């Protein structure tokens, strides 16, 4: 061996050592502080509940998420009598991440089954810790492989920076939604298999196609929105197919057919879950609001673009991905593979397509855009590694290949050791025993899932309802002789309790866990019989407005008019000022009698919180600012259902009173 060859071998060995040390650093650093799974809020409870179903019912039985608790069927029967439109109460009667489905007549879990299935395969009480270790090591192995493909110091520096940033951001979203670490676990392997898939019929390539099909199917089983990443996989393979030299034959389709076949097989559980839960294989178990897209709201789109690219932590990975895809081809003076240009275009199109899709959704959540960014970044690193390699596309020498083997074995052993040694999670939650009574009805916000998962007590998210629906539900449940308890654990729950009247609730104890404490109340049902039973929706029968009578009285006091409206419901329809649709409010205006043909708009408002039974009257005080200019004015008072209609348009007479203002004499008087 010449001195030149010896020096070259020493350099390679040193670089192997540096790559190994880099992989070890990432593995140790990003698994040093692992999060624990705890069923609270929406996603964490939902996915752990899913895991629980698989553990209790088996694989096929766990796909059916219909709730069988007696409290659930009771609440549905009560709510269906409040309003025939199930959308007004489908979320209110269900726990977090559940809703009532009209087709199957059952309360179901909204998430696809993939995440819960994978959680059920992991060590009990170590689910999230295990996911965290596997997610980190999956990314580290990709980092190891891409450096082995390139085997240059420059690539090592660039890939180390990208890998560090990517992992540093990814681990911040493990608790937000357990579907994120599951998705992140698969994406590096999907990128790797997509990179190595070819248009050949060798056993190795067909195995790659099979594995890719299974992983792509699991990706959709875990998060349906991840379907938007799959065009990148298809586009990259089509580019390879087009650029494959030599004579084309049908044999080039064998690999993609196998990939598609196993993809279809893997998404079968998702299709079956949709069928049994919501009555159709291609129907989504997500609620309507979660499926909504708004194409005509330009402000929403602009705000969401800014949010996903600048206003959250995941935007760091998104911007890094975009910059890397645009700049990586210029980062090397060596020849890239012929497909690199097409791959770049495909990744950019998929990146932009995902951005547009999520910007159309009314809810923007930081981790929504993270999966496509990570996939593009992983595949971009692989593509970049071959372009920066001194060997280009030629076969790699054995030293480069075996670099990854001992490191992989070490990382796998480390994962097993880390998961084994991680202590099982201990959850410490206490609640008043009385709320666990099977005959009682429990309402809770973020803690409802906690009580169901650890105590087996059903709860519904009352804070998802309007004032009218909530008051009607409480009233009718009380009339049915059921005790009702509320955990005041969200701002909306507190607001509802204040609106209904905090004096109607008696504090009986606390919900306590290791990090929070929330007050638990019992609903006082002694006045339930006094409230009228109404449908909470009069939008289909607004003609009753013609029989609503307003009587105005009051006097001027300084620069204000202190008024009183007596509202009388002479119709046979009881109604709420907080219906399911827009709220009903009092509105007034001062019309200059000399400009009676050009009255000002109705701008003033007063919130109303009441249920008005047939034949009932209410006194409503209000204070109106007087006009600044002197003159003779007509004060008009009416009712409006916000976003829908004015009551006078349906026959109600406005109540009026003449007000004379003489500012020059500083003498404000009232004249009826």
XYZ file of C-alpha atoms in Angstrom, residues 36-49 95-97 111 128 175-178 425 427-429 444-454 487 489-490 511-518:
49
model
C -44.669 11.061 29.351
C -48.108 10.326 27.971
C -50.975 11.801 29.975
C -54.610 11.736 28.875
C -55.743 15.345 29.080
C -57.247 17.727 26.568
C -58.128 16.551 23.088
C -55.309 14.807 21.193
C -53.535 13.111 24.088
C -56.779 11.691 25.460
C -58.075 10.765 22.006
C -55.032 8.743 20.971
C -54.656 7.040 24.354
C -58.373 6.199 24.272
C -66.184 13.947 25.268
C -63.162 15.698 23.767
C -62.234 14.529 20.234
C -59.216 10.364 14.672
C -44.686 8.520 24.464
C -46.994 16.232 23.463
C -49.188 18.516 21.335
C -50.429 15.548 19.314
C -49.192 11.966 19.582
C -45.286 6.630 34.170
C -50.365 9.341 37.100
C -51.676 11.044 40.233
C -55.223 12.356 39.748
C -65.832 18.895 31.747
C -63.455 20.594 29.355
C -59.834 19.523 29.140
C -60.120 17.203 32.173
C -63.029 15.159 30.851
C -60.796 12.742 28.962
C -58.588 12.341 32.030
C -61.532 11.234 34.152
C -62.779 8.855 31.462
C -59.360 7.285 30.804
C -58.271 6.825 34.419
C -65.500 20.923 36.288
C -61.434 23.895 33.698
C -61.652 26.196 30.656
C -60.006 18.026 40.308
C -56.288 17.754 41.075
C -53.308 16.348 39.242
C -49.567 16.963 39.536
C -49.729 20.297 37.712
C -53.216 21.810 38.073
C -56.289 22.153 40.250
C -59.828 22.937 39.023
